[in-house]
Tab-separated table of C-alpha atoms in Angstrom:
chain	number	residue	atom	x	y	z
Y	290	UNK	CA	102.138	69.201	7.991
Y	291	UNK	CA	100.667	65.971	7.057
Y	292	UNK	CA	96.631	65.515	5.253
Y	293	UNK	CA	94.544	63.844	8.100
Y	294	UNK	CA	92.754	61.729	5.258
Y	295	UNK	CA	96.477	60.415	4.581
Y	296	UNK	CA	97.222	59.953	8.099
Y	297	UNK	CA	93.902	57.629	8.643
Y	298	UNK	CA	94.969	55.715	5.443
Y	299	UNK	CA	98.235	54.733	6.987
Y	300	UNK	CA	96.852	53.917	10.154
Y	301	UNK	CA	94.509	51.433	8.334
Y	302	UNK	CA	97.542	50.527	6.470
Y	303	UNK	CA	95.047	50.220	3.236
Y	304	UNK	CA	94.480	51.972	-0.090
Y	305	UNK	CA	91.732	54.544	0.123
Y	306	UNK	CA	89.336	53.414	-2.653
Y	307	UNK	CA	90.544	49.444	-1.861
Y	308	UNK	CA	87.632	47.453	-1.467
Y	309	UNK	CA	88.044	44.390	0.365
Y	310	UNK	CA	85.739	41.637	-0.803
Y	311	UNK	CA	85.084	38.491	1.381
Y	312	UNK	CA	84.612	35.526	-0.383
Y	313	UNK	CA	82.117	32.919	1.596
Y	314	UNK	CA	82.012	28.673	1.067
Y	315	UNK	CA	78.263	28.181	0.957
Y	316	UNK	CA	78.805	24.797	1.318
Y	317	UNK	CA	79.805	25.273	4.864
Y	318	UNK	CA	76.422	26.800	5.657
Y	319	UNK	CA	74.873	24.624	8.686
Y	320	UNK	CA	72.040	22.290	7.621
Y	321	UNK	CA	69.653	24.835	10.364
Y	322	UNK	CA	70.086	27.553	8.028
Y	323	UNK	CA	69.993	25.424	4.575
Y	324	UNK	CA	66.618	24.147	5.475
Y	325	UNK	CA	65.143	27.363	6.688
Y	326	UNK	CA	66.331	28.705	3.380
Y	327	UNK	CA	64.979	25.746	1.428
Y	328	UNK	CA	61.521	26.205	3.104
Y	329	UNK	CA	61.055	28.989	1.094
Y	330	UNK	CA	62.116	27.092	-2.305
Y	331	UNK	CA	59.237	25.610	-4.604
Y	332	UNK	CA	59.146	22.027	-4.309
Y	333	UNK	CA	60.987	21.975	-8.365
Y	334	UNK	CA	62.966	24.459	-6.807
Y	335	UNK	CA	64.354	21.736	-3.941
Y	336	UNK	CA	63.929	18.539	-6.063
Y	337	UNK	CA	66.059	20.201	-9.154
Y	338	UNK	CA	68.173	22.528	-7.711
Y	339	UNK	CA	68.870	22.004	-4.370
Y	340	UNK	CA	69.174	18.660	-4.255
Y	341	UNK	CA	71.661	18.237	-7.275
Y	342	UNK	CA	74.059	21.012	-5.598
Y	343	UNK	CA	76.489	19.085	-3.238
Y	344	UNK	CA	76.232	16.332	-1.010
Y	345	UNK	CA	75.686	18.250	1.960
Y	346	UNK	CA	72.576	20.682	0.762
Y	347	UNK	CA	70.970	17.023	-0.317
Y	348	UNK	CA	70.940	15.889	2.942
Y	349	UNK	CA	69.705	19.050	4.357
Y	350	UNK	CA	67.196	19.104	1.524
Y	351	UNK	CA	66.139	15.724	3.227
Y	352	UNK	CA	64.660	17.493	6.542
Y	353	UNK	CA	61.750	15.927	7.163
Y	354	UNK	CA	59.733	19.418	7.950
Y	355	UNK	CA	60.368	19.827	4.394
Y	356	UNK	CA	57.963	17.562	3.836
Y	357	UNK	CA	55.022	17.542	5.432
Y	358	UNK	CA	53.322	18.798	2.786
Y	359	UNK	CA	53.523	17.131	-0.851
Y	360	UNK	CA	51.205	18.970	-3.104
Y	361	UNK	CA	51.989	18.396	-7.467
Y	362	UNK	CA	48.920	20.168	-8.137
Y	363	UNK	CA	50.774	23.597	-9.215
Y	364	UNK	CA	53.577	21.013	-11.400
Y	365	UNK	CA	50.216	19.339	-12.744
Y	366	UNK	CA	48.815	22.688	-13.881
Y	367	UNK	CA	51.881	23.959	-14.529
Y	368	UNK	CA	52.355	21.554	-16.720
Y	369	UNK	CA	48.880	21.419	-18.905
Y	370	UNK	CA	49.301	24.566	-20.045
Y	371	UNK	CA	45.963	25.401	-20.167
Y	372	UNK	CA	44.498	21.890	-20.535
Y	373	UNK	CA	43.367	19.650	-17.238
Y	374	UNK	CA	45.102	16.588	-18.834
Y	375	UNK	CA	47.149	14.643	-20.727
Y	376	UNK	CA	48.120	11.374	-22.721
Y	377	UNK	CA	51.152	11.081	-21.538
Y	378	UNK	CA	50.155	10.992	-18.024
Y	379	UNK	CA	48.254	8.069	-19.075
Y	380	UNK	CA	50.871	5.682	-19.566
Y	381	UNK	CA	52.734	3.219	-17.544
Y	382	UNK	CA	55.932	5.352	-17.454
Y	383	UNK	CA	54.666	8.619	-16.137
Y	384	UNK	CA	52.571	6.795	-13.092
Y	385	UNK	CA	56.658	5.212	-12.139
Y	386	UNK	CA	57.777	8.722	-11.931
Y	387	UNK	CA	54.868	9.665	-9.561
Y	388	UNK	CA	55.469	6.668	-7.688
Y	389	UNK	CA	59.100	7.133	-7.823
Y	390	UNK	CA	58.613	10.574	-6.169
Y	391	UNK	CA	55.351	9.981	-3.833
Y	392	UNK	CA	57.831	6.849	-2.180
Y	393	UNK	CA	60.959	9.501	-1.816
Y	394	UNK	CA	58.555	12.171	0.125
Y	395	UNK	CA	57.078	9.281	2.682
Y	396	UNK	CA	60.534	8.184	3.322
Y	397	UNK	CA	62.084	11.538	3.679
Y	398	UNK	CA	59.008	12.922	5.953
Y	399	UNK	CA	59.256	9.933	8.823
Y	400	UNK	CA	55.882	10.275	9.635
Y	401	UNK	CA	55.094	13.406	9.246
Y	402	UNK	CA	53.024	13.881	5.890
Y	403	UNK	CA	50.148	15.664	6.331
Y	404	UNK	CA	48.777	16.686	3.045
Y	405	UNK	CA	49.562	14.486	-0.421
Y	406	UNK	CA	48.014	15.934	-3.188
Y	407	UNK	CA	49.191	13.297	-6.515
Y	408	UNK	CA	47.774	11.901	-9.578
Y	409	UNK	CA	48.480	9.347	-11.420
Y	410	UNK	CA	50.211	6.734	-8.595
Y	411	UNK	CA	49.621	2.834	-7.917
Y	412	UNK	CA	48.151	1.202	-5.433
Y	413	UNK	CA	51.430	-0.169	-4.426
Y	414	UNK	CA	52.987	3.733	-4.508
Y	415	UNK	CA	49.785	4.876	-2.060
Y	416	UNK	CA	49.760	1.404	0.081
Y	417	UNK	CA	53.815	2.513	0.608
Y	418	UNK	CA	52.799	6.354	1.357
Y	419	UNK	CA	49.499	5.335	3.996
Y	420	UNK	CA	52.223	2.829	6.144
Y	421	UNK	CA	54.787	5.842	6.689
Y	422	UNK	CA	52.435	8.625	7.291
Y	423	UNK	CA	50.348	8.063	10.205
Y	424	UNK	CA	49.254	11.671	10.156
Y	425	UNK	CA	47.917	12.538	7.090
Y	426	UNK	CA	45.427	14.693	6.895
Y	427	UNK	CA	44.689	15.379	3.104
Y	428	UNK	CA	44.818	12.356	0.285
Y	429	UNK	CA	44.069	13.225	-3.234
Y	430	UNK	CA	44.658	10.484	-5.678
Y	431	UNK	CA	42.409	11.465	-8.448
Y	432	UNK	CA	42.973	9.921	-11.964
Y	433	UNK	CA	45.007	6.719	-10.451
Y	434	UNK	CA	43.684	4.349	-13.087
Y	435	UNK	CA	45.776	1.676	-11.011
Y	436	UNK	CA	44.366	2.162	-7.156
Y	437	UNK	CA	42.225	-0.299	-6.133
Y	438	UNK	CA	40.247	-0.881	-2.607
Y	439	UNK	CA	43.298	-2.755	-1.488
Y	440	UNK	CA	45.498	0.437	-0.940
Y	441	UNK	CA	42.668	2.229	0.105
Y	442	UNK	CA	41.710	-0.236	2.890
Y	443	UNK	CA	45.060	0.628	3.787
Y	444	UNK	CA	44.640	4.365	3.979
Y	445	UNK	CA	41.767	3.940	5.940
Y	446	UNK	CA	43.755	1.784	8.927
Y	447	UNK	CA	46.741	3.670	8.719
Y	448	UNK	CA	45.779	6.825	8.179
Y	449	UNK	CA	42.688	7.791	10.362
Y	450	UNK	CA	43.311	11.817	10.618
Y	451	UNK	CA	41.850	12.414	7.096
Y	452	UNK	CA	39.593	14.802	6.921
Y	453	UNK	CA	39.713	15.710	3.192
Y	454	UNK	CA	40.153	12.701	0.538
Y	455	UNK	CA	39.798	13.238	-3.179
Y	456	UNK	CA	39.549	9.738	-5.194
Y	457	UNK	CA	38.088	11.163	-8.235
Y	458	UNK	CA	37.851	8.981	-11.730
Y	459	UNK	CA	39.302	6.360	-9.879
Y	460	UNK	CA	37.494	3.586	-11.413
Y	461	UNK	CA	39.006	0.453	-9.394
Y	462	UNK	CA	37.752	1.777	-6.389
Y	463	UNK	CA	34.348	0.641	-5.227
Y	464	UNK	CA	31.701	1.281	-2.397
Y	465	UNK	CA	33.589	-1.191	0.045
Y	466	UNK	CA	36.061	1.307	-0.011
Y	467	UNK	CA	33.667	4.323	1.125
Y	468	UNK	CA	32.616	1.937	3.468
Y	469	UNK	CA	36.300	1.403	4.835
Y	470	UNK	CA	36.977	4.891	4.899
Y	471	UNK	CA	33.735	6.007	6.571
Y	472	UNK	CA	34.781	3.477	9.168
Y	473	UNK	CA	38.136	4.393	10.225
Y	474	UNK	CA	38.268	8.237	9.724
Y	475	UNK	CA	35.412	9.972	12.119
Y	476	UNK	CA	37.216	13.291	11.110
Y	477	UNK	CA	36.758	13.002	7.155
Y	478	UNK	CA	34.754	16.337	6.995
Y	479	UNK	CA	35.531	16.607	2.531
Y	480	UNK	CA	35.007	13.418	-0.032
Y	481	UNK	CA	35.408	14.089	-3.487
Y	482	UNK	CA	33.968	11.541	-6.169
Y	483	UNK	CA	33.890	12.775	-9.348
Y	484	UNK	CA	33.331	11.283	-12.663
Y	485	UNK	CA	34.857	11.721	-15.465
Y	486	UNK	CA	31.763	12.924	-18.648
Y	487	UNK	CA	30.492	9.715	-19.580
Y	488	UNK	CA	27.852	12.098	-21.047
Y	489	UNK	CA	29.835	13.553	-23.908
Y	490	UNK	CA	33.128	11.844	-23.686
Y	491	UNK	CA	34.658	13.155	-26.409
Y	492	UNK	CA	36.458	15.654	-24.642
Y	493	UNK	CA	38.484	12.358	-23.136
Y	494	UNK	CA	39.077	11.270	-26.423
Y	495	UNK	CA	43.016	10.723	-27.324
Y	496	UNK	CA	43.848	11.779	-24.065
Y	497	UNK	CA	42.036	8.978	-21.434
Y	498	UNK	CA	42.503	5.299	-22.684
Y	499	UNK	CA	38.973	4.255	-24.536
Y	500	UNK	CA	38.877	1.165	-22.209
Y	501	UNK	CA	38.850	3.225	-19.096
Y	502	UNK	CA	36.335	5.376	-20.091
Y	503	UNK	CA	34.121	2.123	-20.809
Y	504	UNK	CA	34.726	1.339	-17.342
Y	505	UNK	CA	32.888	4.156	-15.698
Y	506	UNK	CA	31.475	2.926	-12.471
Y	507	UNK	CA	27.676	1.757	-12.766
Y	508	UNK	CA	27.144	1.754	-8.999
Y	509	UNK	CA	25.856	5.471	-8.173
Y	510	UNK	CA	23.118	4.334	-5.375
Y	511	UNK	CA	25.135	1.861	-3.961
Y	512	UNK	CA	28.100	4.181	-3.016
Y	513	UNK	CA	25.265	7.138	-2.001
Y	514	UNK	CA	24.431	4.769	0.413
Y	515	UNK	CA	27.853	4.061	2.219
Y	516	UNK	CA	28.161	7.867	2.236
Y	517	UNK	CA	25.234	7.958	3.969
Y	518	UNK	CA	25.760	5.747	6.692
Y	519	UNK	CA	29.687	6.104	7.334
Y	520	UNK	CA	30.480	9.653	6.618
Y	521	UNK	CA	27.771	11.742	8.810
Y	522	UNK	CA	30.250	14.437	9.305
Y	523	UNK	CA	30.641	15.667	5.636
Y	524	UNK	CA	30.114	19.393	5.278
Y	525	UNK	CA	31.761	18.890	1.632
Y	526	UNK	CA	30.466	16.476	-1.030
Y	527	UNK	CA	31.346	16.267	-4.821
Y	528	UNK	CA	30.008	13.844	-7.121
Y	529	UNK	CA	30.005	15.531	-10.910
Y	530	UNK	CA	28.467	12.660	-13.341
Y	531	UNK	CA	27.233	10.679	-11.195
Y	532	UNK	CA	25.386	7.841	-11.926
Y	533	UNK	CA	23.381	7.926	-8.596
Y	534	UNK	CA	19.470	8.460	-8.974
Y	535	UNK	CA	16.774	9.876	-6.562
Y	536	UNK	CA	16.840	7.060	-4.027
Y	537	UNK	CA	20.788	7.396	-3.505
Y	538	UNK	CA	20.641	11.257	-3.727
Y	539	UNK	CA	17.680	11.219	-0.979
Y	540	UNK	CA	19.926	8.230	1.228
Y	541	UNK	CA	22.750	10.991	1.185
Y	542	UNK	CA	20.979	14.238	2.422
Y	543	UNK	CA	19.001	12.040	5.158
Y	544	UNK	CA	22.809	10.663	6.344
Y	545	UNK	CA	24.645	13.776	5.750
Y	546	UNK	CA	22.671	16.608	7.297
Y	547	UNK	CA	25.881	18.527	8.034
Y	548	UNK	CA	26.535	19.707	4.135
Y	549	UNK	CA	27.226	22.590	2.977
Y	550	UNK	CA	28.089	21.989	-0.357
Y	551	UNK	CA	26.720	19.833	-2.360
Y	552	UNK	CA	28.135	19.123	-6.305
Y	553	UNK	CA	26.152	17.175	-8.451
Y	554	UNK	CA	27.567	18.542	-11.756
Y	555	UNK	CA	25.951	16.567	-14.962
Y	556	UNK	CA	24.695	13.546	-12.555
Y	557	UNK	CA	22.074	13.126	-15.657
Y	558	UNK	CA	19.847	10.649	-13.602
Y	559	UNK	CA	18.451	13.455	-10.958
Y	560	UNK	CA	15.552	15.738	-11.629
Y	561	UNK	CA	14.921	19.186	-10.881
Y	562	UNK	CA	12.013	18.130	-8.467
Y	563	UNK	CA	14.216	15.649	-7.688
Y	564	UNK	CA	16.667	18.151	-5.805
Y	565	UNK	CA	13.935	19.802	-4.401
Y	566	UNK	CA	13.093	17.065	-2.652
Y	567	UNK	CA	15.981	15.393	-1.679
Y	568	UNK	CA	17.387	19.084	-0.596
Y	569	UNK	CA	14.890	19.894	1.671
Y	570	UNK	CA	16.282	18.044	4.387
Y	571	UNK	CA	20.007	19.993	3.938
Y	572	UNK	CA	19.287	23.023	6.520
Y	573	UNK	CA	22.833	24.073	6.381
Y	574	UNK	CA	23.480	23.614	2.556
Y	575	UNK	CA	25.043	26.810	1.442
Y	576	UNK	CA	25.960	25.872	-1.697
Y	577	UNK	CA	24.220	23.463	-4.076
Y	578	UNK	CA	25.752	22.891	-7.983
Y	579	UNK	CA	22.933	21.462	-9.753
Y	580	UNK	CA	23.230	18.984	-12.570
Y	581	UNK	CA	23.301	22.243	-15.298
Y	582	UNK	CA	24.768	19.956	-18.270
Y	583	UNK	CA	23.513	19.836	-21.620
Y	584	UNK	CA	23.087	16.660	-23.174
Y	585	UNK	CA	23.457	15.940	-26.736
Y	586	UNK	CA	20.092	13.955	-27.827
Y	587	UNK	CA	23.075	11.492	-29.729
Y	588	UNK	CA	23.989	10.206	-26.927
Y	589	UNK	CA	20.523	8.751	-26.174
Y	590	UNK	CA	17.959	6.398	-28.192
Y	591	UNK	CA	14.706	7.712	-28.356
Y	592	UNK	CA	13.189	4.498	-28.042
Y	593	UNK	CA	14.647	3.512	-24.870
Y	594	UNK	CA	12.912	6.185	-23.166
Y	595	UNK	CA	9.766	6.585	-25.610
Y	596	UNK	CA	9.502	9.964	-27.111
Y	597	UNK	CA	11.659	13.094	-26.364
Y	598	UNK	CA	8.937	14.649	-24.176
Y	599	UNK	CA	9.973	12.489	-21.898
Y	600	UNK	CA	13.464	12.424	-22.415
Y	601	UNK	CA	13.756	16.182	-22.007
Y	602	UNK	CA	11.488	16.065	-18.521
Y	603	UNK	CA	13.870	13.357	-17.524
Y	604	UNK	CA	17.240	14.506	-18.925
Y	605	UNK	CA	17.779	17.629	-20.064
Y	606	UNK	CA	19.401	19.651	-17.075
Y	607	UNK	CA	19.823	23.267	-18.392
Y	608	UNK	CA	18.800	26.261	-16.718
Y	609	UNK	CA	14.817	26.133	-17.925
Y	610	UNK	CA	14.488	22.594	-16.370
Y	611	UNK	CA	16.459	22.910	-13.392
């Protein structure tokens, strides 16, 4: 009489322990399922690995929902390695990479950007970007030694769903370009304007070009005062060293009564009274960074401002004057 066991093998006409393995071509996976898997890659991930694999997973890794989003940010940080900058990012060859890449994502997204978060990148880079993506939503740009009002008069035509720009120690860009902004983008809700520390610039030293740092913009009042009267609707307002003074800080909370945060980080010209004042008129202010910076008494003459009684009243934002 036979075993059953060997009776079933011969009916499967296999080997008992034979395993039968199936190998798969995963380059004949459709581009629908390579681009729902590549939605779940890192944007290194896509740009380094998927992209260099074959022909066809570039293309898919071309999918314009891929792309909607274009945040370097984490690379930036990644990057660092602890530090917020560096030289090389500086130079004339990094800001082509950025460019390089910032061009590829508004060409591969068709329109569909929302959310570019760069440094580093031209004006001709950004002016490229703002034509193809009618929809943005987010634009930060901050440390683009090279943008200008030009690209950003450009941003503001092309691009009026922003509600969050960041344009932070950019030092071409000027009040017009507030002004242009303000105009053009009712729904701009977040404006970041940050300085970098003219205060105690050594920490920029051998890192940000010497010349740039000499170029720190002079204007605080003037731009308060565009803010004031073209961006109404911002609940979100940064502007660390500042040069503005009590006039321009006192403009802003009369035109901006919708704030709820308010950073004036080591804006050395404002006063603890100052921001009593000038905050009053802030009902919804929920959060209010005051200009806590200590300031070495090198970085001043004495005589310009007569003797250091004054210049501490004036100047010396720690937590016993503020």
């Amino acid at each position: 009489m036979e075993d059953e066991s060997s009776v079933g093998d011969d009916c499967l006409g296999s080997e008992p322990n034979e395993v039968v393995m199936e190998i798969r071509d995963w380059s004949e996976l459709t581009s629908v399922c390579l681009t729902n898997i590549f939605h779940r890659l890192s944007l290194e991930d896509r740009w380094r690995g998927a992209m260099l694999a074959c022909r066809s997973w570039l293309e898919a890794a071309k999918d314009p929902t891929l792309f909607s989003s274009f945040d370097l940010e984490p690379a930036f940080e990644a990057a660092g390695a602890g530090r917020s900058d560096s030289p090389f990012w500086w130079t004339p060859a990094f800001q082509r990479r950025v460019d390089a890449m910032l061009r590829s994502v508004s060409e591969f997204g068709a329109g569909g950007v929302r959310e570019i978060r760069v440094r580093h990148c031209s004006d001709v880079s950004l002016a490229y970007a703002a034509e193809r993506s009618p929809n943005l939503e987010i634009l930060s740009v901050k440390n683009s030694r090279s943008i200008t009002d030009a690209s950003i008069s450009i941003v503001a035509s092309r691009c009026p769903l922003i509600r969050e720009l960041d344009i932070s120690n950019c030092y071409e860009i000027s009040y017009k370009s507030l002004e242009m902004i303000g105009k053009n983008c009712p729904n701009l809700t977040v404006l970041k304007r940050n300085l970098l520390n003219w205060l105690d610039p050594s920490q920029h030293t051998g890192i940000v070009p010497e010349e740039y740092l000499r170029a720190c913009p002079q204007d605080g009042d003037r731009e308060a005062a565009s803010i004031a009267q073209f961006m109404p609707r911002l609940k979100h307002l940064e502007l660390r060293f500042s040069k503005l003074t009590i006039a321009g800080l006192i403009s802003i909370t009369e035109g901006c009564q919708d704030l709820e945060l308010l950073d004036l980080f080591g804006s050395a010209n404002l006063t603890s009274r100052a921001l009593e004042q000038a905050s009053a008129n802030l009902k919804n202010l929920k959060t209010l960074i005051r200009p806590n910076f200590y300031i070495p008494r090198s970085v001043f003459h004495a005589e310009r401002y007569g003797h250091w009684r004054l210049y501490d009243e004036r100047f010396q934002t720690n937590v016993f004057q503020i």
